[in-house]
Amino acid sequence: MYQLRQNKTGPLKIFHEMFGARLSTDNFIQFFTNGVRKGTNTYLLSEIYGADKLADVILEEYGVREKLKGNVMLTLPDPGYDVPIFMFQLGGNETQKIALLDISPTLPNVDYTPLIPTFEKYRDILGVPPSRLEWVNKICSPYLLHCQYDVLDTENFLKATREYLQIWIEHYYLPGKPIGREEDRAYALDRIYRFKEILHANDPAYGIFTKAWGKPVADAFFYLETQSHPALP
């Protein structure tokens, strides 16, 4: 069977080292496209996997007109399980970074006790203020580490990423269990749907990719990222 090489470089290497053995590599999606305008490339390599208790694991590398580049890691849980969302982005240029690191709740009673010391440590090391973006705050926890086009110590941000991911695996993913109450299942389903809806409504990637590749290709990217239950229309 032929398959393209998995991308295990840069920050994505952290995820593969810590969680890669749990990914379903028999059936996964690999989406790549590149558009050239005025001699510059805008590209995306997106890999979408399944895993036990998770609907999608999305790992991405992107570059925009030789000006911005970055990576995304996103785990979207099966809405029948009490597993929160692990969310990571690190991108930008040499002087200004876009960064986001969080364990986002899908239920109202997530116990963040294991995460709080790590959040406080890296909040102080990185010197990042609370997020000022309303849409980001709607989908993230109070323990979000966020940088919006500013200077960032990327070495320590990646150390924080490794610790957040370890906490997510040990304290949330591995102990994750089916949601018992029907009201809680409905809450988690709605929360995951709203997470997808708000993220994709505010993420500038779709507009950038539409200009670079054309609407049909950008729509394919949008569909692949949002097709799992609960799917966006």
PDB file of C-alpha atoms in Angstrom:
ATOM      1  CA  MET A   1       0.000   0.000   0.000  1.00  0.00           C
ATOM      2  CA  TYR A   2       1.328   3.430  -0.934  1.00  0.00           C
ATOM      3  CA  GLN A   3       1.074   6.309   1.493  1.00  0.00           C
ATOM      4  CA  LEU A   4       2.765   9.652   1.772  1.00  0.00           C
ATOM      5  CA  ARG A   5       5.379  10.247   4.431  1.00  0.00           C
ATOM      6  CA  GLN A   6       3.981  11.313   7.794  1.00  0.00           C
ATOM      7  CA  ASN A   7       5.155  14.742   8.866  1.00  0.00           C
ATOM      8  CA  LYS A   8       7.016  14.282  12.158  1.00  0.00           C
ATOM      9  CA  THR A   9       9.140  17.418  12.025  1.00  0.00           C
ATOM     10  CA  GLY A  10       9.263  20.572  14.134  1.00  0.00           C
ATOM     11  CA  PRO A  11       6.692  20.848  16.934  1.00  0.00           C
ATOM     12  CA  LEU A  12       4.714  17.954  15.421  1.00  0.00           C
ATOM     13  CA  LYS A  13       7.561  15.689  16.496  1.00  0.00           C
ATOM     14  CA  ILE A  14       6.517  16.290  20.119  1.00  0.00           C
ATOM     15  CA  PHE A  15       3.038  14.966  19.431  1.00  0.00           C
ATOM     16  CA  HIS A  16       4.255  11.906  17.559  1.00  0.00           C
ATOM     17  CA  GLU A  17       6.759  11.086  20.302  1.00  0.00           C
ATOM     18  CA  MET A  18       4.168  11.328  23.056  1.00  0.00           C
ATOM     19  CA  PHE A  19       0.941  10.163  21.382  1.00  0.00           C
ATOM     20  CA  GLY A  20       1.838   8.786  17.960  1.00  0.00           C
ATOM     21  CA  ALA A  21       1.540   5.111  18.935  1.00  0.00           C
ATOM     22  CA  ARG A  22      -2.143   5.665  19.683  1.00  0.00           C
ATOM     23  CA  LEU A  23      -2.998   7.129  16.264  1.00  0.00           C
ATOM     24  CA  SER A  24      -4.874   5.011  13.746  1.00  0.00           C
ATOM     25  CA  THR A  25      -2.519   4.864  10.777  1.00  0.00           C
ATOM     26  CA  ASP A  26      -4.507   2.265   8.814  1.00  0.00           C
ATOM     27  CA  ASN A  27      -7.133   4.828   7.867  1.00  0.00           C
ATOM     28  CA  PHE A  28      -6.141   8.475   7.886  1.00  0.00           C
ATOM     29  CA  ILE A  29      -6.363  11.536   5.663  1.00  0.00           C
ATOM     30  CA  GLN A  30      -3.408  13.412   4.260  1.00  0.00           C
ATOM     31  CA  PHE A  31      -4.265  16.658   2.445  1.00  0.00           C
ATOM     32  CA  PHE A  32      -1.655  18.779   0.681  1.00  0.00           C
ATOM     33  CA  THR A  33      -2.017  21.771  -1.563  1.00  0.00           C
ATOM     34  CA  ASN A  34       0.213  24.629  -2.655  1.00  0.00           C
ATOM     35  CA  GLY A  35      -0.546  27.810  -4.556  1.00  0.00           C
ATOM     36  CA  VAL A  36       2.014  30.142  -6.087  1.00  0.00           C
ATOM     37  CA  ARG A  37       1.250  33.848  -6.521  1.00  0.00           C
ATOM     38  CA  LYS A  38       3.897  36.353  -7.570  1.00  0.00           C
ATOM     39  CA  GLY A  39       6.573  33.768  -6.941  1.00  0.00           C
ATOM     40  CA  THR A  40       5.568  32.965  -3.355  1.00  0.00           C
ATOM     41  CA  ASN A  41       4.040  29.778  -1.960  1.00  0.00           C
ATOM     42  CA  THR A  42       1.011  29.293   0.252  1.00  0.00           C
ATOM     43  CA  TYR A  43       0.792  25.672   1.326  1.00  0.00           C
ATOM     44  CA  LEU A  44      -0.854  23.359   3.828  1.00  0.00           C
ATOM     45  CA  LEU A  45      -0.048  19.799   4.789  1.00  0.00           C
ATOM     46  CA  SER A  46      -2.826  18.462   6.998  1.00  0.00           C
ATOM     47  CA  GLU A  47      -2.956  14.965   8.490  1.00  0.00           C
ATOM     48  CA  ILE A  48      -6.170  13.815  10.164  1.00  0.00           C
ATOM     49  CA  TYR A  49      -6.180  10.657  12.267  1.00  0.00           C
ATOM     50  CA  GLY A  50      -8.594   8.807  14.466  1.00  0.00           C
ATOM     51  CA  ALA A  51      -7.788   7.393  17.899  1.00  0.00           C
ATOM     52  CA  ASP A  52      -9.617   5.689  20.723  1.00  0.00           C
ATOM     53  CA  LYS A  53     -11.979   8.194  22.415  1.00  0.00           C
ATOM     54  CA  LEU A  54     -11.172  10.823  19.744  1.00  0.00           C
ATOM     55  CA  ALA A  55     -13.049  11.717  16.572  1.00  0.00           C
ATOM     56  CA  ASP A  56     -10.141  13.560  14.967  1.00  0.00           C
ATOM     57  CA  VAL A  57      -6.495  14.318  15.601  1.00  0.00           C
ATOM     58  CA  ILE A  58      -5.459  17.157  13.265  1.00  0.00           C
ATOM     59  CA  LEU A  59      -1.742  17.819  12.712  1.00  0.00           C
ATOM     60  CA  GLU A  60      -0.762  20.570  10.291  1.00  0.00           C
ATOM     61  CA  GLU A  61       2.134  22.471   8.814  1.00  0.00           C
ATOM     62  CA  TYR A  62       1.430  25.646   6.839  1.00  0.00           C
ATOM     63  CA  GLY A  63       3.184  28.523   5.137  1.00  0.00           C
ATOM     64  CA  VAL A  64       1.735  31.771   3.793  1.00  0.00           C
ATOM     65  CA  ARG A  65       3.511  33.690   1.011  1.00  0.00           C
ATOM     66  CA  GLU A  66       6.954  33.115   2.555  1.00  0.00           C
ATOM     67  CA  LYS A  67       5.885  35.524   5.348  1.00  0.00           C
ATOM     68  CA  LEU A  68       4.287  33.249   7.922  1.00  0.00           C
ATOM     69  CA  LYS A  69       4.692  29.594   8.749  1.00  0.00           C
ATOM     70  CA  GLY A  70       3.588  27.369  11.560  1.00  0.00           C
ATOM     71  CA  ASN A  71       2.028  24.225  12.967  1.00  0.00           C
ATOM     72  CA  VAL A  72      -1.294  23.180  14.471  1.00  0.00           C
ATOM     73  CA  MET A  73      -2.150  20.244  16.752  1.00  0.00           C
ATOM     74  CA  LEU A  74      -5.792  19.679  17.630  1.00  0.00           C
ATOM     75  CA  THR A  75      -7.543  16.701  19.243  1.00  0.00           C
ATOM     76  CA  LEU A  76     -11.327  16.646  18.904  1.00  0.00           C
ATOM     77  CA  PRO A  77     -12.927  14.076  21.210  1.00  0.00           C
ATOM     78  CA  ASP A  78     -15.644  11.613  20.390  1.00  0.00           C
ATOM     79  CA  PRO A  79     -18.590  13.503  21.936  1.00  0.00           C
ATOM     80  CA  GLY A  80     -19.552  10.393  23.882  1.00  0.00           C
ATOM     81  CA  TYR A  81     -16.410  10.635  26.041  1.00  0.00           C
ATOM     82  CA  ASP A  82     -15.461  13.068  28.807  1.00  0.00           C
ATOM     83  CA  VAL A  83     -12.144  14.033  27.191  1.00  0.00           C
ATOM     84  CA  PRO A  84     -11.318  17.748  26.755  1.00  0.00           C
ATOM     85  CA  ILE A  85      -9.723  19.233  23.628  1.00  0.00           C
ATOM     86  CA  PHE A  86      -5.959  19.639  23.355  1.00  0.00           C
ATOM     87  CA  MET A  87      -5.249  22.706  21.230  1.00  0.00           C
ATOM     88  CA  PHE A  88      -1.906  24.058  19.986  1.00  0.00           C
ATOM     89  CA  GLN A  89      -0.772  26.569  17.404  1.00  0.00           C
ATOM     90  CA  LEU A  90       2.620  28.147  16.907  1.00  0.00           C
ATOM     91  CA  GLY A  91       3.303  30.301  13.876  1.00  0.00           C
ATOM     92  CA  GLY A  92       4.320  33.725  12.629  1.00  0.00           C
ATOM     93  CA  ASN A  93       7.647  35.128  11.501  1.00  0.00           C
ATOM     94  CA  GLU A  94      11.016  35.751  13.122  1.00  0.00           C
ATOM     95  CA  THR A  95       9.868  38.689  15.236  1.00  0.00           C
ATOM     96  CA  GLN A  96       6.118  38.199  15.758  1.00  0.00           C
ATOM     97  CA  LYS A  97       4.464  34.972  16.831  1.00  0.00           C
ATOM     98  CA  ILE A  98       0.960  33.610  16.919  1.00  0.00           C
ATOM     99  CA  ALA A  99       0.734  31.025  19.687  1.00  0.00           C
ATOM    100  CA  LEU A 100      -2.034  29.216  21.494  1.00  0.00           C
ATOM    101  CA  LEU A 101      -1.878  26.361  23.987  1.00  0.00           C
ATOM    102  CA  ASP A 102      -4.857  25.064  25.920  1.00  0.00           C
ATOM    103  CA  ILE A 103      -6.860  22.138  27.224  1.00  0.00           C
ATOM    104  CA  SER A 104     -10.333  23.276  26.280  1.00  0.00           C
ATOM    105  CA  PRO A 105     -13.337  21.923  28.214  1.00  0.00           C
ATOM    106  CA  THR A 106     -16.204  19.996  26.639  1.00  0.00           C
ATOM    107  CA  LEU A 107     -18.017  19.601  29.969  1.00  0.00           C
ATOM    108  CA  PRO A 108     -18.716  22.246  32.650  1.00  0.00           C
ATOM    109  CA  ASN A 109     -17.024  20.401  35.518  1.00  0.00           C
ATOM    110  CA  VAL A 110     -13.486  19.753  34.224  1.00  0.00           C
ATOM    111  CA  ASP A 111     -11.020  19.511  37.137  1.00  0.00           C
ATOM    112  CA  TYR A 112      -8.063  21.691  36.162  1.00  0.00           C
ATOM    113  CA  THR A 113      -6.106  21.035  39.352  1.00  0.00           C
ATOM    114  CA  PRO A 114      -3.374  19.061  37.510  1.00  0.00           C
ATOM    115  CA  LEU A 115      -2.868  21.869  34.980  1.00  0.00           C
ATOM    116  CA  ILE A 116      -2.875  24.990  37.162  1.00  0.00           C
ATOM    117  CA  PRO A 117       0.763  24.816  38.447  1.00  0.00           C
ATOM    118  CA  THR A 118       2.085  24.324  34.902  1.00  0.00           C
ATOM    119  CA  PHE A 119      -0.056  27.165  33.597  1.00  0.00           C
ATOM    120  CA  GLU A 120       1.153  29.526  36.335  1.00  0.00           C
ATOM    121  CA  LYS A 121       4.783  28.549  35.789  1.00  0.00           C
ATOM    122  CA  TYR A 122       4.779  29.190  32.044  1.00  0.00           C
ATOM    123  CA  ARG A 123       2.515  32.224  32.250  1.00  0.00           C
ATOM    124  CA  ASP A 124       5.247  33.847  34.351  1.00  0.00           C
ATOM    125  CA  ILE A 125       8.191  32.482  32.329  1.00  0.00           C
ATOM    126  CA  LEU A 126       6.666  33.577  29.019  1.00  0.00           C
ATOM    127  CA  GLY A 127       5.199  36.816  30.346  1.00  0.00           C
ATOM    128  CA  VAL A 128       2.041  36.383  28.302  1.00  0.00           C
ATOM    129  CA  PRO A 129      -1.035  38.405  29.290  1.00  0.00           C
ATOM    130  CA  PRO A 130      -4.590  37.014  29.228  1.00  0.00           C
ATOM    131  CA  SER A 131      -6.088  36.709  25.772  1.00  0.00           C
ATOM    132  CA  ARG A 132      -7.898  39.813  24.539  1.00  0.00           C
ATOM    133  CA  LEU A 133      -9.648  38.010  21.679  1.00  0.00           C
ATOM    134  CA  GLU A 134     -13.285  37.421  22.593  1.00  0.00           C
ATOM    135  CA  TRP A 135     -13.733  34.465  20.224  1.00  0.00           C
ATOM    136  CA  VAL A 136     -10.633  32.722  21.586  1.00  0.00           C
ATOM    137  CA  ASN A 137     -11.870  33.144  25.153  1.00  0.00           C
ATOM    138  CA  LYS A 138     -15.229  31.605  24.179  1.00  0.00           C
ATOM    139  CA  ILE A 139     -13.649  28.283  23.240  1.00  0.00           C
ATOM    140  CA  CYS A 140     -10.696  28.090  25.641  1.00  0.00           C
ATOM    141  CA  SER A 141     -10.173  27.461  29.328  1.00  0.00           C
ATOM    142  CA  PRO A 142      -8.940  30.041  31.877  1.00  0.00           C
ATOM    143  CA  TYR A 143      -5.542  28.305  31.620  1.00  0.00           C
ATOM    144  CA  LEU A 144      -4.848  29.287  28.040  1.00  0.00           C
ATOM    145  CA  LEU A 145      -1.352  30.446  27.043  1.00  0.00           C
ATOM    146  CA  HIS A 146      -1.811  32.870  24.156  1.00  0.00           C
ATOM    147  CA  CYS A 147       0.324  35.243  22.093  1.00  0.00           C
ATOM    148  CA  GLN A 148      -1.143  37.315  19.267  1.00  0.00           C
ATOM    149  CA  TYR A 149       1.491  38.774  16.930  1.00  0.00           C
ATOM    150  CA  ASP A 150       4.047  39.561  19.608  1.00  0.00           C
ATOM    151  CA  VAL A 151       7.512  38.527  20.762  1.00  0.00           C
ATOM    152  CA  LEU A 152       7.563  35.027  22.258  1.00  0.00           C
ATOM    153  CA  ASP A 153      10.160  32.742  23.815  1.00  0.00           C
ATOM    154  CA  THR A 154       9.421  29.793  21.527  1.00  0.00           C
ATOM    155  CA  GLU A 155      11.823  27.435  23.283  1.00  0.00           C
ATOM    156  CA  ASN A 156       9.924  27.747  26.547  1.00  0.00           C
ATOM    157  CA  PHE A 157       6.580  27.724  24.744  1.00  0.00           C
ATOM    158  CA  LEU A 158       7.491  24.320  23.308  1.00  0.00           C
ATOM    159  CA  LYS A 159       8.518  23.139  26.783  1.00  0.00           C
ATOM    160  CA  ALA A 160       5.076  24.237  27.968  1.00  0.00           C
ATOM    161  CA  THR A 161       3.534  22.345  25.054  1.00  0.00           C
ATOM    162  CA  ARG A 162       5.234  19.125  26.076  1.00  0.00           C
ATOM    163  CA  GLU A 163       4.035  19.536  29.673  1.00  0.00           C
ATOM    164  CA  TYR A 164       0.465  20.463  28.674  1.00  0.00           C
ATOM    165  CA  LEU A 165       0.316  17.452  26.355  1.00  0.00           C
ATOM    166  CA  GLN A 166       1.648  15.140  29.058  1.00  0.00           C
ATOM    167  CA  ILE A 167      -0.998  16.419  31.481  1.00  0.00           C
ATOM    168  CA  TRP A 168      -3.717  16.016  28.853  1.00  0.00           C
ATOM    169  CA  ILE A 169      -2.664  12.416  28.197  1.00  0.00           C
ATOM    170  CA  GLU A 170      -2.182  11.348  31.828  1.00  0.00           C
ATOM    171  CA  HIS A 171      -5.010  13.213  33.546  1.00  0.00           C
ATOM    172  CA  TYR A 172      -7.675  13.560  30.872  1.00  0.00           C
ATOM    173  CA  TYR A 173      -7.204  11.243  27.886  1.00  0.00           C
ATOM    174  CA  LEU A 174      -6.154   7.977  29.547  1.00  0.00           C
ATOM    175  CA  PRO A 175      -8.743   8.182  32.382  1.00  0.00           C
ATOM    176  CA  GLY A 176     -11.399   9.357  29.901  1.00  0.00           C
ATOM    177  CA  LYS A 177     -14.613   7.377  30.050  1.00  0.00           C
ATOM    178  CA  PRO A 178     -18.022   7.347  28.354  1.00  0.00           C
ATOM    179  CA  ILE A 179     -20.307  10.151  29.475  1.00  0.00           C
ATOM    180  CA  GLY A 180     -23.132   8.671  31.536  1.00  0.00           C
ATOM    181  CA  ARG A 181     -25.857  11.290  31.773  1.00  0.00           C
ATOM    182  CA  GLU A 182     -27.838  12.206  28.679  1.00  0.00           C
ATOM    183  CA  GLU A 183     -27.738  15.901  29.631  1.00  0.00           C
ATOM    184  CA  ASP A 184     -23.944  15.785  29.769  1.00  0.00           C
ATOM    185  CA  ARG A 185     -23.730  14.017  26.408  1.00  0.00           C
ATOM    186  CA  ALA A 186     -25.895  16.744  24.887  1.00  0.00           C
ATOM    187  CA  TYR A 187     -23.707  19.426  26.510  1.00  0.00           C
ATOM    188  CA  ALA A 188     -20.479  17.896  25.167  1.00  0.00           C
ATOM    189  CA  LEU A 189     -21.956  17.533  21.688  1.00  0.00           C
ATOM    190  CA  ASP A 190     -23.024  21.182  21.644  1.00  0.00           C
ATOM    191  CA  ARG A 191     -19.697  22.354  23.056  1.00  0.00           C
ATOM    192  CA  ILE A 192     -17.673  20.525  20.391  1.00  0.00           C
ATOM    193  CA  TYR A 193     -19.955  21.850  17.662  1.00  0.00           C
ATOM    194  CA  ARG A 194     -19.626  25.415  18.955  1.00  0.00           C
ATOM    195  CA  PHE A 195     -15.849  25.001  19.256  1.00  0.00           C
ATOM    196  CA  LYS A 196     -15.631  24.047  15.568  1.00  0.00           C
ATOM    197  CA  GLU A 197     -18.092  26.749  14.532  1.00  0.00           C
ATOM    198  CA  ILE A 198     -16.363  29.598  16.402  1.00  0.00           C
ATOM    199  CA  LEU A 199     -12.855  28.452  15.460  1.00  0.00           C
ATOM    200  CA  HIS A 200     -13.569  28.247  11.738  1.00  0.00           C
ATOM    201  CA  ALA A 201     -15.676  31.405  11.644  1.00  0.00           C
ATOM    202  CA  ASN A 202     -12.802  33.442  13.080  1.00  0.00           C
ATOM    203  CA  ASP A 203      -9.716  31.664  11.740  1.00  0.00           C
ATOM    204  CA  PRO A 204      -8.320  33.714   8.815  1.00  0.00           C
ATOM    205  CA  ALA A 205      -6.957  30.554   7.176  1.00  0.00           C
ATOM    206  CA  TYR A 206     -10.038  29.905   5.024  1.00  0.00           C
ATOM    207  CA  GLY A 207      -9.897  33.342   3.410  1.00  0.00           C
ATOM    208  CA  ILE A 208      -6.144  33.116   2.874  1.00  0.00           C
ATOM    209  CA  PHE A 209      -6.422  29.643   1.353  1.00  0.00           C
ATOM    210  CA  THR A 210      -9.349  30.661  -0.864  1.00  0.00           C
ATOM    211  CA  LYS A 211      -7.205  33.387  -2.424  1.00  0.00           C
ATOM    212  CA  ALA A 212      -4.238  31.058  -2.785  1.00  0.00           C
ATOM    213  CA  TRP A 213      -5.938  27.906  -4.098  1.00  0.00           C
ATOM    214  CA  GLY A 214      -9.495  28.831  -5.122  1.00  0.00           C
ATOM    215  CA  LYS A 215     -12.736  28.235  -3.261  1.00  0.00           C
ATOM    216  CA  PRO A 216     -13.273  24.538  -4.188  1.00  0.00           C
ATOM    217  CA  VAL A 217      -9.904  23.527  -2.706  1.00  0.00           C
ATOM    218  CA  ALA A 218     -10.363  25.706   0.390  1.00  0.00           C
ATOM    219  CA  ASP A 219     -13.826  24.169   0.824  1.00  0.00           C
ATOM    220  CA  ALA A 220     -12.262  20.702   0.712  1.00  0.00           C
ATOM    221  CA  PHE A 221      -9.862  21.707   3.498  1.00  0.00           C
ATOM    222  CA  PHE A 222     -12.778  23.100   5.535  1.00  0.00           C
ATOM    223  CA  TYR A 223     -14.843  19.930   5.006  1.00  0.00           C
ATOM    224  CA  LEU A 224     -12.070  17.540   6.003  1.00  0.00           C
ATOM    225  CA  GLU A 225     -11.468  19.388   9.275  1.00  0.00           C
ATOM    226  CA  THR A 226     -15.153  19.568  10.234  1.00  0.00           C
ATOM    227  CA  GLN A 227     -16.748  16.387   8.814  1.00  0.00           C
ATOM    228  CA  SER A 228     -16.700  14.277  11.972  1.00  0.00           C
ATOM    229  CA  HIS A 229     -19.711  14.210  14.257  1.00  0.00           C
ATOM    230  CA  PRO A 230     -20.850  16.833  15.192  1.00  0.00           C
ATOM    231  CA  ALA A 231     -20.161  18.062  11.648  1.00  0.00           C
ATOM    232  CA  LEU A 232     -20.512  21.655  10.479  1.00  0.00           C
ATOM    233  CA  PRO A 233     -22.819  22.220   7.499  1.00  0.00           C
TER     234      PRO A 233
END
